GROMACS .gro file of C-alpha atoms in nm:
model
  430
    1MET     CA    1  -7.865  16.634  13.480
    2ALA     CA    2  -7.941  16.422  13.182
    3ARG     CA    3  -7.738  16.107  13.145
    4LYS     CA    4  -7.516  16.101  12.841
    5VAL     CA    5  -7.600  15.820  12.604
    6ALA     CA    6  -7.301  15.660  12.436
    7ALA     CA    7  -7.318  15.662  12.062
    8VAL     CA    8  -7.363  15.323  11.904
    9ARG     CA    9  -7.093  15.258  11.652
   10PRO     CA   10  -7.192  15.083  11.332
   11PRO     CA   11  -7.015  14.752  11.291
   12ARG     CA   12  -6.698  14.761  11.091
   13ARG     CA   13  -6.735  14.641  10.734
   14GLY     CA   14  -6.493  14.352  10.782
   15SER     CA   15  -6.631  14.232  11.115
   16ASP     CA   16  -6.925  14.038  10.975
   17ALA     CA   17  -6.707  13.888  10.702
   18LEU     CA   18  -6.461  13.768  10.965
   19GLU     CA   19  -6.744  13.614  11.168
   20ARG     CA   20  -6.878  13.438  10.857
   21ALA     CA   21  -6.527  13.307  10.787
   22ARG     CA   22  -6.494  13.181  11.145
   23ILE     CA   23  -6.828  13.002  11.129
   24ALA     CA   24  -6.741  12.855  10.788
   25ALA     CA   25  -6.407  12.728  10.919
   26ILE     CA   26  -6.570  12.554  11.216
   27LEU     CA   27  -6.844  12.406  11.000
   28LEU     CA   28  -6.585  12.286  10.751
   29LEU     CA   29  -6.391  12.119  11.031
   30GLY     CA   30  -6.711  11.950  11.147
   31GLN     CA   31  -6.800  11.835  10.797
   32GLY     CA   32  -6.449  11.703  10.751
   33LEU     CA   33  -6.486  11.495  11.068
   34GLY     CA   34  -6.841  11.380  10.993
   35ARG     CA   35  -6.902  11.363  10.620
   36GLY     CA   36  -6.533  11.309  10.554
   37SER     CA   37  -6.529  10.998  10.771
   38GLN     CA   38  -6.838  10.868  10.588
   39ALA     CA   39  -6.664  10.928  10.254
   40ILE     CA   40  -6.359  10.732  10.372
   41TYR     CA   41  -6.589  10.455  10.491
   42SER     CA   42  -6.752  10.440  10.148
   43VAL     CA   43  -6.412  10.427   9.976
   44ILE     CA   44  -6.319  10.130  10.197
   45MET     CA   45  -6.642   9.957  10.098
   46VAL     CA   46  -6.569  10.024   9.730
   47ARG     CA   47  -6.253   9.820   9.773
   48GLU     CA   48  -6.411   9.544   9.985
   49LEU     CA   49  -6.740   9.480   9.804
   50SER     CA   50  -6.792   9.341   9.458
   51LYS     CA   51  -6.894   9.591   9.192
   52ALA     CA   52  -7.249   9.456   9.195
   53GLY     CA   53  -7.263   9.468   9.576
   54TYR     CA   54  -7.138   9.823   9.594
   55GLY     CA   55  -7.375   9.925   9.314
   56ASP     CA   56  -7.671   9.789   9.513
   57MET     CA   57  -7.562   9.958   9.837
   58ALA     CA   58  -7.498  10.290   9.662
   59THR     CA   59  -7.842  10.276   9.503
   60VAL     CA   60  -8.015  10.217   9.838
   61LEU     CA   61  -7.819  10.496  10.007
   62ALA     CA   62  -7.895  10.730   9.715
   63SER     CA   63  -8.264  10.654   9.763
   64CYS     CA   64  -8.225  10.727  10.134
   65GLY     CA   65  -8.075  11.064  10.046
   66VAL     CA   66  -8.389  11.155   9.856
   67LEU     CA   67  -8.610  11.029  10.141
   68VAL     CA   68  -8.413  11.230  10.398
   69ALA     CA   69  -8.510  11.540  10.199
   70VAL     CA   70  -8.876  11.427  10.193
   71GLY     CA   71  -8.885  11.357  10.567
   72ASP     CA   72  -8.716  11.688  10.641
   73LEU     CA   73  -9.036  11.864  10.527
   74GLY     CA   74  -8.821  12.163  10.426
   75PHE     CA   75  -8.771  12.251  10.793
   76SER     CA   76  -8.390  12.249  10.784
   77ARG     CA   77  -8.383  12.548  10.551
   78LEU     CA   78  -8.675  12.708  10.736
   79ILE     CA   79  -8.490  12.679  11.069
   80ILE     CA   80  -8.183  12.849  10.925
   81ARG     CA   81  -8.390  13.129  10.774
   82ASP     CA   82  -8.627  13.199  11.064
   83ALA     CA   83  -8.388  13.139  11.353
   84ALA     CA   84  -8.165  13.415  11.222
   85ARG     CA   85  -8.458  13.657  11.263
   86ALA     CA   86  -8.613  13.517  11.584
   87HIS     CA   87  -8.584  13.669  11.932
   88ASP     CA   88  -8.536  13.326  12.093
   89ARG     CA   89  -8.352  13.122  11.833
   90THR     CA   90  -8.311  12.810  12.044
   91MET     CA   91  -8.679  12.788  12.135
   92LEU     CA   92  -8.787  12.821  11.772
   93ALA     CA   93  -8.532  12.564  11.655
   94ARG     CA   94  -8.633  12.296  11.905
   95GLU     CA   95  -9.004  12.346  11.835
   96MET     CA   96  -8.946  12.303  11.462
   97LEU     CA   97  -8.735  11.994  11.527
   98ARG     CA   98  -9.029  11.832  11.709
   99VAL     CA   99  -9.255  11.877  11.406
  100ARG     CA  100  -8.982  11.768  11.167
  101ALA     CA  101  -8.926  11.439  11.354
  102GLY     CA  102  -9.275  11.326  11.254
  103GLY     CA  103  -9.192  11.354  10.886
  104VAL     CA  104  -8.873  11.152  10.933
  105LEU     CA  105  -9.063  10.871  11.106
  106VAL     CA  106  -9.320  10.849  10.827
  107VAL     CA  107  -9.067  10.802  10.546
  108VAL     CA  108  -8.864  10.557  10.760
  109GLY     CA  109  -9.174  10.340  10.791
  110LEU     CA  110  -9.233  10.352  10.417
  111LEU     CA  111  -8.877  10.244  10.337
  112ALA     CA  112  -8.890   9.965  10.594
  113LEU     CA  113  -9.212   9.834  10.439
  114ALA     CA  114  -9.053   9.849  10.092
  115GLY     CA  115  -8.758   9.647  10.221
  116VAL     CA  116  -8.980   9.382  10.375
  117ALA     CA  117  -9.181   9.364  10.054
  118GLY     CA  118  -8.863   9.303   9.854
  119ALA     CA  119  -8.889   9.624   9.652
  120VAL     CA  120  -8.536   9.736   9.742
  121PRO     CA  121  -8.227   9.641   9.535
  122GLY     CA  122  -8.019   9.389   9.726
  123GLY     CA  123  -8.301   9.236   9.928
  124GLU     CA  124  -8.496   9.287  10.248
  125LEU     CA  125  -8.195   9.310  10.480
  126LEU     CA  126  -8.038   9.592  10.279
  127GLY     CA  127  -8.376   9.767  10.276
  128LEU     CA  128  -8.402   9.748  10.656
  129ALA     CA  129  -8.044   9.873  10.688
  130GLY     CA  130  -8.141  10.164  10.465
  131ALA     CA  131  -8.442  10.241  10.686
  132PHE     CA  132  -8.218  10.245  10.994
  133TYR     CA  133  -7.972  10.475  10.818
  134LEU     CA  134  -8.254  10.702  10.703
  135PHE     CA  135  -8.390  10.732  11.059
  136ALA     CA  136  -8.054  10.816  11.215
  137GLU     CA  137  -7.928  11.043  10.940
  138GLY     CA  138  -8.263  11.219  10.911
  139LEU     CA  139  -8.268  11.313  11.280
  140SER     CA  140  -7.902  11.412  11.277
  141TYR     CA  141  -7.948  11.634  10.972
  142GLY     CA  142  -8.216  11.832  11.155
  143TYR     CA  143  -7.990  11.897  11.452
  144GLU     CA  144  -7.712  12.006  11.215
  145ALA     CA  145  -7.942  12.263  11.055
  146ALA     CA  146  -8.053  12.385  11.397
  147ALA     CA  147  -7.690  12.436  11.505
  148ALA     CA  148  -7.634  12.647  11.192
  149GLY     CA  149  -7.960  12.837  11.248
  150VAL     CA  150  -7.874  12.939  11.604
  151GLU     CA  151  -7.516  13.005  11.488
  152ARG     CA  152  -7.348  12.763  11.728
  153PRO     CA  153  -7.106  12.590  11.491
  154SER     CA  154  -6.892  12.451  11.773
  155ARG     CA  155  -7.180  12.222  11.877
  156PHE     CA  156  -7.200  12.093  11.524
  157ALA     CA  157  -6.825  12.032  11.498
  158ALA     CA  158  -6.808  11.854  11.833
  159VAL     CA  159  -7.084  11.610  11.742
  160GLN     CA  160  -6.937  11.548  11.398
  161GLY     CA  161  -6.617  11.450  11.573
  162VAL     CA  162  -6.811  11.193  11.775
  163GLY     CA  163  -6.969  11.073  11.451
  164GLY     CA  164  -6.628  11.037  11.291
  165VAL     CA  165  -6.508  10.815  11.575
  166ALA     CA  166  -6.828  10.608  11.545
  167VAL     CA  167  -6.768  10.562  11.171
  168ALA     CA  168  -6.412  10.442  11.241
  169VAL     CA  169  -6.541  10.188  11.496
  170ALA     CA  170  -6.807  10.073  11.249
  171ALA     CA  171  -6.546  10.025  10.977
  172VAL     CA  172  -6.332   9.809  11.206
  173ALA     CA  173  -6.636   9.603  11.306
  174VAL     CA  174  -6.748   9.547  10.946
  175LEU     CA  175  -6.399   9.458  10.824
  176SER     CA  176  -6.356   9.207  11.107
  177GLN     CA  177  -6.629   8.992  10.954
  178ASP     CA  178  -6.530   8.697  10.738
  179HIS     CA  179  -6.729   8.831  10.444
  180VAL     CA  180  -6.835   9.192  10.395
  181THR     CA  181  -7.188   9.223  10.256
  182PRO     CA  182  -7.375   9.531  10.128
  183ALA     CA  183  -7.628   9.498  10.412
  184GLY     CA  184  -7.352   9.469  10.672
  185ALA     CA  185  -7.176   9.775  10.531
  186ALA     CA  186  -7.500   9.973  10.534
  187PHE     CA  187  -7.581   9.868  10.892
  188GLY     CA  188  -7.234   9.981  11.000
  189LEU     CA  189  -7.285  10.325  10.849
  190ALA     CA  190  -7.635  10.349  10.995
  191SER     CA  191  -7.506  10.261  11.344
  192ALA     CA  192  -7.251  10.541  11.325
  193SER     CA  193  -7.524  10.785  11.218
  194ALA     CA  194  -7.735  10.674  11.515
  195VAL     CA  195  -7.448  10.749  11.753
  196LYS     CA  196  -7.413  11.094  11.596
  197ALA     CA  197  -7.785  11.166  11.629
  198LEU     CA  198  -7.778  11.059  11.995
  199ALA     CA  199  -7.477  11.284  12.056
  200HIS     CA  200  -7.662  11.578  11.901
  201TRP     CA  201  -7.959  11.517  12.130
  202ALA     CA  202  -7.740  11.480  12.439
  203LEU     CA  203  -7.548  11.801  12.368
  204TRP     CA  204  -7.863  12.004  12.316
  205ARG     CA  205  -8.010  11.863  12.635
  206TRP     CA  206  -7.691  11.932  12.830
  207ARG     CA  207  -7.688  12.292  12.707
  208GLY     CA  208  -8.045  12.335  12.824
  209ALA     CA  209  -8.178  12.365  12.471
  210LEU     CA  210  -8.434  12.087  12.506
  211GLY     CA  211  -8.626  12.227  12.799
  212PRO     CA  212  -9.003  12.286  12.820
  213SER     CA  213  -9.169  12.451  12.524
  214ARG     CA  214  -9.521  12.505  12.397
  215ARG     CA  215  -9.753  12.211  12.348
  216LEU     CA  216  -9.764  12.072  11.996
  217ARG     CA  217 -10.123  12.186  11.945
  218ASP     CA  218 -10.021  12.543  12.035
  219LEU     CA  219  -9.750  12.558  11.771
  220PRO     CA  220  -9.816  12.726  11.433
  221VAL     CA  221  -9.762  12.394  11.255
  222ARG     CA  222  -9.982  12.474  10.957
  223GLN     CA  223  -9.807  12.805  10.901
  224TRP     CA  224  -9.468  12.639  10.926
  225LEU     CA  225  -9.570  12.370  10.680
  226ARG     CA  226  -9.690  12.633  10.433
  227ASP     CA  227  -9.370  12.834  10.473
  228ALA     CA  228  -9.154  12.521  10.443
  229LEU     CA  229  -9.332  12.380  10.136
  230PRO     CA  230  -9.115  12.565   9.881
  231PHE     CA  231  -8.805  12.461  10.075
  232LEU     CA  232  -8.930  12.100  10.076
  233ALA     CA  233  -8.981  12.103   9.701
  234LEU     CA  234  -8.639  12.258   9.645
  235MET     CA  235  -8.464  12.012   9.878
  236VAL     CA  236  -8.630  11.710   9.717
  237LEU     CA  237  -8.544  11.839   9.372
  238ALA     CA  238  -8.184  11.896   9.482
  239ALA     CA  239  -8.162  11.549   9.637
  240VAL     CA  240  -8.299  11.391   9.321
  241TYR     CA  241  -8.066  11.609   9.116
  242TYR     CA  242  -7.750  11.472   9.277
  243ARG     CA  243  -7.866  11.109   9.295
  244ALA     CA  244  -8.058  11.070   8.971
  245GLY     CA  245  -7.752  10.942   8.785
  246ILE     CA  246  -7.706  10.651   9.026
  247LEU     CA  247  -8.075  10.558   9.018
  248ILE     CA  248  -8.108  10.580   8.638
  249LEU     CA  249  -7.783  10.394   8.580
  250HIS     CA  250  -7.896  10.114   8.811
  251LEU     CA  251  -8.225  10.082   8.625
  252SER     CA  252  -8.076  10.097   8.276
  253ARG     CA  253  -7.731   9.938   8.310
  254GLY     CA  254  -7.738   9.735   8.632
  255SER     CA  255  -7.528   9.727   8.950
  256GLU     CA  256  -7.183   9.679   8.798
  257GLU     CA  257  -7.212   9.975   8.562
  258THR     CA  258  -7.344  10.185   8.850
  259ALA     CA  259  -7.046  10.111   9.077
  260PRO     CA  260  -6.775  10.328   8.910
  261TYR     CA  261  -7.013  10.623   8.874
  262ALA     CA  262  -7.128  10.587   9.236
  263ALA     CA  263  -6.764  10.568   9.350
  264ALA     CA  264  -6.672  10.884   9.159
  265MET     CA  265  -6.979  11.060   9.295
  266ARG     CA  266  -6.837  11.017   9.645
  267VAL     CA  267  -6.579  11.277   9.541
  268PHE     CA  268  -6.859  11.494   9.402
  269ASP     CA  269  -7.046  11.451   9.732
  270GLY     CA  270  -6.744  11.591   9.912
  271VAL     CA  271  -6.760  11.898   9.692
  272VAL     CA  272  -7.133  11.933   9.761
  273VAL     CA  273  -7.058  11.912  10.134
  274LEU     CA  274  -6.811  12.198  10.098
  275GLY     CA  275  -7.081  12.395   9.918
  276GLY     CA  276  -7.321  12.312  10.200
  277VAL     CA  277  -7.072  12.452  10.451
  278VAL     CA  278  -7.062  12.776  10.255
  279PHE     CA  279  -7.443  12.781  10.242
  280ALA     CA  280  -7.483  12.722  10.617
  281ALA     CA  281  -7.214  12.975  10.707
  282VAL     CA  282  -7.344  13.269  10.504
  283SER     CA  283  -7.719  13.202  10.498
  284PRO     CA  284  -7.806  13.355  10.839
  285ALA     CA  285  -7.625  13.676  10.747
  286LEU     CA  286  -7.785  13.681  10.402
  287SER     CA  287  -8.128  13.625  10.556
  288ARG     CA  288  -8.082  13.938  10.766
  289MET     CA  289  -7.933  14.126  10.470
  290HIS     CA  290  -8.247  14.061  10.266
  291ARG     CA  291  -8.439  14.252  10.534
  292GLU     CA  292  -8.189  14.518  10.636
  293ARG     CA  293  -7.943  14.584  10.350
  294PRO     CA  294  -8.080  14.436  10.024
  295ASN     CA  295  -7.873  14.675   9.810
  296ASP     CA  296  -7.553  14.506   9.933
  297LEU     CA  297  -7.646  14.161   9.805
  298TRP     CA  298  -7.519  14.206   9.450
  299ARG     CA  299  -7.179  14.332   9.565
  300VAL     CA  300  -7.144  14.052   9.822
  301TRP     CA  301  -7.242  13.783   9.567
  302ARG     CA  302  -6.991  13.904   9.308
  303ARG     CA  303  -6.711  13.911   9.563
  304MET     CA  304  -6.789  13.559   9.684
  305ILE     CA  305  -6.801  13.421   9.329
  306ALA     CA  306  -6.465  13.579   9.243
  307VAL     CA  307  -6.293  13.451   9.556
  308PHE     CA  308  -6.419  13.095   9.528
  309ALA     CA  309  -6.358  13.075   9.152
  310CYS     CA  310  -5.987  13.140   9.214
  311GLY     CA  311  -5.976  12.819   9.416
  312VAL     CA  312  -6.218  12.578   9.249
  313VAL     CA  313  -6.129  12.634   8.884
  314PRO     CA  314  -5.760  12.531   8.918
  315ALA     CA  315  -5.866  12.233   9.132
  316ALA     CA  316  -6.112  12.117   8.864
  317VAL     CA  317  -5.851  12.148   8.587
  318THR     CA  318  -5.605  11.945   8.795
  319LEU     CA  319  -5.861  11.670   8.853
  320MET     CA  320  -5.936  11.653   8.480
  321LEU     CA  321  -5.567  11.593   8.413
  322VAL     CA  322  -5.507  11.328   8.682
  323GLY     CA  323  -5.850  11.162   8.704
  324GLU     CA  324  -5.728  10.810   8.629
  325GLN     CA  325  -5.431  10.830   8.866
  326PHE     CA  326  -5.655  10.972   9.139
  327ALA     CA  327  -5.907  10.690   9.095
  328ARG     CA  328  -5.630  10.427   9.106
  329VAL     CA  329  -5.497  10.558   9.437
  330VAL     CA  330  -5.837  10.614   9.603
  331PHE     CA  331  -6.056  10.333   9.467
  332GLY     CA  332  -5.802  10.074   9.361
  333PRO     CA  333  -5.693   9.923   9.027
  334ARG     CA  334  -6.041   9.781   8.951
  335TYR     CA  335  -6.176  10.135   8.918
  336ALA     CA  336  -5.871  10.316   8.779
  337VAL     CA  337  -5.997  10.347   8.421
  338SER     CA  338  -6.375  10.343   8.472
  339ALA     CA  339  -6.399  10.576   8.773
  340GLY     CA  340  -6.110  10.787   8.642
  341ASP     CA  341  -6.299  10.850   8.319
  342VAL     CA  342  -6.605  10.951   8.519
  343LEU     CA  343  -6.403  11.185   8.744
  344THR     CA  344  -6.254  11.361   8.442
  345ALA     CA  345  -6.602  11.431   8.306
  346LEU     CA  346  -6.738  11.531   8.649
  347ALA     CA  347  -6.460  11.778   8.732
  348PRO     CA  348  -6.615  12.086   8.563
  349GLY     CA  349  -6.945  12.011   8.734
  350MET     CA  350  -6.774  11.998   9.073
  351ALA     CA  351  -6.632  12.349   9.033
  352LEU     CA  352  -6.970  12.481   8.920
  353ALA     CA  353  -7.145  12.309   9.211
  354ILE     CA  354  -6.946  12.516   9.462
  355LEU     CA  355  -7.021  12.841   9.281
  356GLN     CA  356  -7.387  12.741   9.246
  357GLN     CA  357  -7.423  12.711   9.626
  358ILE     CA  358  -7.323  13.074   9.662
  359SER     CA  359  -7.601  13.181   9.425
  360ALA     CA  360  -7.840  12.945   9.604
  361SER     CA  361  -7.758  13.098   9.942
  362VAL     CA  362  -7.851  13.442   9.808
  363VAL     CA  363  -8.173  13.327   9.643
  364PHE     CA  364  -8.301  13.075   9.899
  365MET     CA  365  -8.293  13.324  10.187
  366SER     CA  366  -8.537  13.558  10.016
  367ASP     CA  367  -8.904  13.540  10.100
  368ASP     CA  368  -9.010  13.485   9.738
  369ARG     CA  369  -8.919  13.136   9.619
  370GLY     CA  370  -9.172  13.075   9.341
  371ALA     CA  371  -8.927  13.160   9.063
  372VAL     CA  372  -8.655  12.955   9.231
  373LEU     CA  373  -8.882  12.653   9.249
  374ARG     CA  374  -8.975  12.676   8.883
  375LEU     CA  375  -8.614  12.727   8.783
  376THR     CA  376  -8.494  12.430   8.987
  377ALA     CA  377  -8.767  12.207   8.845
  378PHE     CA  378  -8.660  12.311   8.494
  379ASN     CA  379  -8.293  12.229   8.566
  380VAL     CA  380  -8.382  11.889   8.713
  381SER     CA  381  -8.600  11.811   8.410
  382VAL     CA  382  -8.314  11.893   8.175
  383LEU     CA  383  -8.079  11.674   8.380
  384PHE     CA  384  -8.322  11.382   8.366
  385ALA     CA  385  -8.351  11.413   7.989
  386LEU     CA  386  -7.973  11.425   7.950
  387LEU     CA  387  -7.927  11.127   8.182
  388VAL     CA  388  -8.180  10.910   8.001
  389VAL     CA  389  -8.018  10.982   7.664
  390LEU     CA  390  -7.651  10.972   7.764
  391THR     CA  391  -7.665  10.674   8.003
  392ASN     CA  392  -7.826  10.466   7.729
  393THR     CA  393  -7.554  10.561   7.482
  394SER     CA  394  -7.241  10.602   7.699
  395GLY     CA  395  -7.317  10.447   8.039
  396ALA     CA  396  -7.135  10.593   8.341
  397HIS     CA  397  -6.931  10.838   8.132
  398GLY     CA  398  -7.252  10.970   7.976
  399ALA     CA  399  -7.406  11.020   8.320
  400ALA     CA  400  -7.100  11.222   8.425
  401VAL     CA  401  -7.119  11.442   8.114
  402ALA     CA  402  -7.489  11.498   8.181
  403MET     CA  403  -7.412  11.602   8.539
  404SER     CA  404  -7.151  11.861   8.439
  405ALA     CA  405  -7.376  12.000   8.164
  406ALA     CA  406  -7.662  12.032   8.412
  407GLU     CA  407  -7.437  12.211   8.664
  408LEU     CA  408  -7.341  12.462   8.394
  409LEU     CA  409  -7.709  12.524   8.318
  410SER     CA  410  -7.794  12.553   8.688
  411PHE     CA  411  -7.514  12.797   8.765
  412THR     CA  412  -7.601  13.010   8.462
  413THR     CA  413  -7.972  13.030   8.535
  414PHE     CA  414  -7.931  13.099   8.909
  415SER     CA  415  -7.667  13.366   8.841
  416LEU     CA  416  -7.907  13.529   8.596
  417LEU     CA  417  -8.178  13.527   8.863
  418VAL     CA  418  -7.943  13.690   9.116
  419TRP     CA  419  -7.863  13.961   8.864
  420LEU     CA  420  -8.227  14.021   8.776
  421ARG     CA  421  -8.327  14.052   9.141
  422HIS     CA  422  -8.029  14.233   9.290
  423GLY     CA  423  -7.783  14.347   9.023
  424ARG     CA  424  -7.987  14.509   8.750
  425GLY     CA  425  -7.970  14.882   8.795
  426VAL     CA  426  -7.745  14.860   9.103
  427VAL     CA  427  -7.441  15.083   9.071
  428ALA     CA  428  -7.129  14.941   9.233
  429PRO     CA  429  -6.966  15.174   9.488
  430ALA     CA  430  -6.653  15.350   9.372
   0.00000   0.00000   0.00000
C-alpha cells in the first residue's frame, strides 16, 4: 500500500513579514546597545574636548569609516547575499570572513604608517589610535554581517550588549584622567571595539561556527573578489558619501568649524544605523525573492516605503522645529546654536536616508549591480560638488544643506530604478 504523502502547505503571507519584523527588532536592540553606546560616548566627548580637539578626532574616525569599507572588500554585503542562498550558511560565512580579514589588516597597516609619518590630523598618537579602532571595528563589522547573513540576530544582539558595557567602561576610564585628549578618547573607543570583536569571535567559536573548513588555496577567492567588487565600490562610495562633509569641512574651514557639523552628524549616524538594521533584516528575504518571486518586489517595496514614511516624516518635521533646543540638551550650550542650525538643515536628509535604505535593499540584492554602481557614483559626485560650493560659502550649515539635497537626489534616483526594474508594467493585485 502506497504511503500517503502529506501535502506541503505554502507559507502564510504574513509569516515571512512577521519573521522579518522579529529579526529587525532584535537587530535594532543590538544596534541600540552597540552603536547607541558609541553615540553616547561621542556625545560625552563633544562636551569634554575642545572644539578643535573634537574636530580632529571626528575627522580621524570619519577617515577610519571610509577605510573600514575599503578593508571590507565588499564581503559584508556578499555574505548577506550568498549566505541566504547557500546550503551551509555558516561554513560559507566563516570562509569569507577569513579572506576579508586580510583586507582589514592591509588598510590598518596603511593608516598606522600614515600616523607615524604625521599625515593624520592631531598627530601620530591619534593616528595610531585610529589604526587600532579601524582594526577592531573592521573585524567586528564582518562578524555582524555574518550574523545577519546566517540569520542569527540573537548572536549579534548579545555581542553588541557586551560592546555597550565595554564602551561604558571606556568612558569611565577616559573621564577619570586629569585631561581628556582626542587620542585618549579615540583609544578608549578602539578598546571597546576590540572587546566587541573578541566577543564575536568567542561566540562563534563556542557555537561551533569556527571549526575546520577548506584550506585557503582551495577557496574560490578570485571568484568571491570578482563578485564582491561592485559591493566594495558601493560600500566605499557610501562611506565617502556620509563622511565627505566632515573631511571637506576640516580641509576648508579647520577643526573648530568641523566640530558642530560632526556633532550633528552623530544624530544622522544614528538614523543611518536604523536604516542599516532595516537593510540587514530584509535583505536575506529580498535576495531569495529576486530568485523565487521577483514579481512581488514592487508591491513589497511600496508597502515598506508607505509604512516607514508614516514614522520618519513627522520625526523629521519635529527635529526641524526643535533643532536648537535638542542640540542644547544633547551637546551643551557651546553647540546649541551652531549644531542646532545644522540639525535643522539635516532633518529632511535623515528622513530620506531611512527610505533610501529600503530602495537600496531591493536593488543591492539583485545580481546586476552595474547600473547601481553608476548611479551611486553620480550621486556622490553631485554631493561633492555641492559640498565644495556650500562649505566655502556657508560653512557647516552649507554642508548640512548639501547633505539633505543629496539624499533627496539619491532617494529619487534609486526609487526610479526600482520602478524601472520591478514596477513598470506590473499590475498591482486587486
